[in-house]
Amino acid sequence: MATGHTDPQRRERIIAATLDLIAEEGIASVSHRKIAARAAVPLGSMTYHFSGMDELLRDAFTRFADHIVAVFDAHLAAPADRDQARQAVADLVHVLSEGSQRDLVLTQELYTLAARRPVYRELTHEWMGRSRTHLEKHFDPDTARQLDALIEGLTLHRALDNEPHDRALTLEAITRITTPGR
Amino acid sequence: MATGHTDPQRRERIIAATLDLIAEEGIASVSHRKIAARAAVPLGSMTYHFSGMDELLRDAFTRFADHIVAVFDAHLAAPADRDQARQAVADLVHVLSEGSQRDLVLTQELYTLAARRPVYRELTHEWMGRSRTHLEKHFDPDTARQLDALIEGLTLHRALDNEPHDRALTLEAITRITTPGR
DNA sequence: TCGGCATGCGTACGATCGTACACTCGACGT
DNA sequence: ACGTCGAGTGTACGATCGTACGCATGCCGA
């Protein structure tokens, strides 16, 4: 049965369902059928809207990367001086590490893909680049780079840790990395 | 056909083949059959040596975690003072990030599993704990914790970066994080 | 009014999967 | 010499997979 006209919602719903499913069960166990069921679309829609599994995954992670970039933007665009920037970075780390399990898992899945396939690496480059650009408004390029890496490490460790470190430690680390050595 | 006696090599070969396969194609596309073919063992051996896919993966990643712990030990056990420790950490970051693609990918796969399943998180805890213990020989616990996170971030960013930062930047970051703020 | 066509769907096919299980065969005790 | 036993294997089964493709449906130009 055809509705006669394009339903622009379809494509979006499929992508959203894909990300949800990956977050819950892992890339290893996604399938056209499971996604279709979750998005409440017929199986045939899968191959109609996406040329294959690969395209679907690329589109899904592209959308996810956009989402993360938005989170970075939201936190890092506002601060007016170095000190506010430090606070903002600390906030970011804590939001990322104790925010939705979903984003955490999806980030890891994306990194895993990025470690193997250049197509996905480009997605991570975009957001690393954007992040650095924000940081460079308040710190010199080298410092921005180091701080960016620190954000990554702090977020991951905090997320995986059984006894996550508190905000004071996060801020101390940020302060140290943004203070040139003697 | 039975050889009549246990072949202790079998199990190891299967695990090694599993890790190789995961590194090359990702967890999403491992299968008993592919592993068996690569390890040159009959399909039946899979279910004989391992109760199922889950056990196989757990054993494989346990072995991998041991391997990574060994790398950390090799680098972090030797240094005698803070300055040597800083150099050693810089070495470690560069070895990890430009060493085998295999280890890099497997690390990401493990983190991805860890983000979702506690069983795997324990594996990462073990090595994070071991790493911190080493670092605490030269730095106070809080600093060790921050440094540990920095190692993670620097390694990942360096690995994914198109234009990886040089050793000087790594060392500068390490120096800053290990220098208490004012 | 009505034929053609784009949109979207149902279904079927061949491949591949994990796993169970009956079986072989060599080693060893007697 | 030979029966027994357990380590190890080949194969078959049911489930699930991705994808192709013929067809239903309703809109639009003539």
Coordinates of N, CA, C and O (backbone and C1' of nucleotides) in Angstrom, one line a residue, chain B residues 2 5 30-34 43 52-53, chain C residues 17-21 24-28:
Chain B
A2 N 39.4 -37.9 16.2 CA 39.9 -37.4 17.4 C 41.4 -37.7 17.5 O 41.9 -38.7 17.0
H5 N 44.1 -36.9 22.5 CA 44.5 -36.1 23.6 C 44.2 -34.6 23.5 O 44.2 -34.1 22.4
V30 N 32.0 -10.9 13.4 CA 32.7 -12.1 13.8 C 31.6 -13.2 13.8 O 30.4 -13.0 14.0
S31 N 32.1 -14.4 13.5 CA 31.2 -15.6 13.6 C 32.0 -16.8 13.9 O 33.2 -16.8 13.6
H32 N 31.4 -17.8 14.5 CA 32.1 -19.0 14.8 C 32.8 -19.6 13.6 O 33.9 -20.0 13.7
R33 N 32.1 -19.5 12.5 CA 32.7 -20.1 11.3 C 33.9 -19.3 10.8 O 35.0 -20.0 10.5
K34 N 33.9 -18.0 10.8 CA 35.0 -17.3 10.3 C 36.2 -17.5 11.3 O 37.4 -17.6 10.8
L43 N 34.7 -26.5 12.9 CA 33.6 -25.7 13.5 C 33.2 -26.2 14.9 O 32.9 -25.5 15.8
G52 N 29.8 -20.7 24.3 CA 29.0 -20.0 23.3 C 29.8 -18.7 23.0 O 30.9 -18.5 23.4
M53 N 29.2 -17.9 22.1 CA 29.9 -16.7 21.6 C 30.3 -15.8 22.8 O 31.4 -15.2 22.8
Chain C
dC17 P 28.7 -16.5 8.6 O5' 27.8 -16.7 9.9 C5' 27.0 -15.6 10.4 C4' 25.9 -16.1 11.3 C3' 26.4 -17.1 12.3 O3' 26.9 -16.4 13.4 C1' 24.3 -17.7 11.4
dG18 P 27.9 -17.2 14.4 O5' 26.8 -17.9 15.4 C5' 25.9 -17.2 16.1 C4' 25.0 -18.0 17.0 C3' 25.8 -18.9 18.0 O3' 25.0 -18.9 19.2 C1' 24.7 -20.3 16.5
dT19 P 25.7 -19.6 20.5 O5' 25.1 -21.1 20.3 C5' 23.7 -21.3 20.1 C4' 23.4 -22.7 19.8 C3' 24.1 -23.7 20.7 O3' 23.1 -24.5 21.3 C1' 24.2 -24.4 18.4
dA20 P 23.5 -25.5 22.5 O5' 22.8 -26.8 22.0 C5' 21.6 -26.8 21.4 C4' 21.3 -28.1 20.7 C3' 21.6 -29.4 21.5 O3' 20.7 -30.4 21.1 C1' 23.0 -29.3 19.5
dC21 P 20.5 -31.6 22.1 O5' 21.0 -32.8 21.3 C5' 20.9 -32.8 19.8 C4' 21.9 -33.9 19.2 C3' 22.4 -34.9 20.2 O3' 22.5 -36.1 19.5 C1' 24.2 -33.9 19.2
dT24 P 30.4 -43.9 13.8 O5' 31.9 -43.3 13.7 C5' 32.2 -42.2 13.0 C4' 33.5 -41.7 13.4 C3' 34.6 -42.8 13.5 O3' 35.8 -42.3 12.9 C1' 34.5 -41.5 15.5
dC25 P 36.9 -43.3 12.3 O5' 38.0 -43.1 13.4 C5' 38.4 -41.8 13.8 C4' 39.2 -42.0 15.1 C3' 40.0 -43.2 15.2 O3' 41.3 -42.9 15.7 C1' 38.7 -43.0 17.2
dG26 P 42.6 -43.8 15.2 O5' 43.6 -43.4 16.4 C5' 43.8 -42.1 16.8 C4' 43.9 -42.1 18.3 C3' 44.9 -43.0 18.9 O3' 45.6 -42.3 19.9 C1' 42.8 -43.4 19.9
dA27 P 47.0 -42.8 20.4 O5' 46.6 -43.0 22.0 C5' 46.0 -41.9 22.7 C4' 45.5 -42.4 24.1 C3' 46.5 -43.3 24.8 O3' 46.6 -42.8 26.1 C1' 44.4 -44.4 24.6
dC28 P 47.8 -43.4 27.1 O5' 46.9 -44.1 28.2 C5' 45.6 -43.7 28.5 C4' 44.9 -44.9 29.2 C3' 45.8 -45.8 29.9 O3' 45.2 -46.1 31.2 C1' 44.4 -47.0 28.5

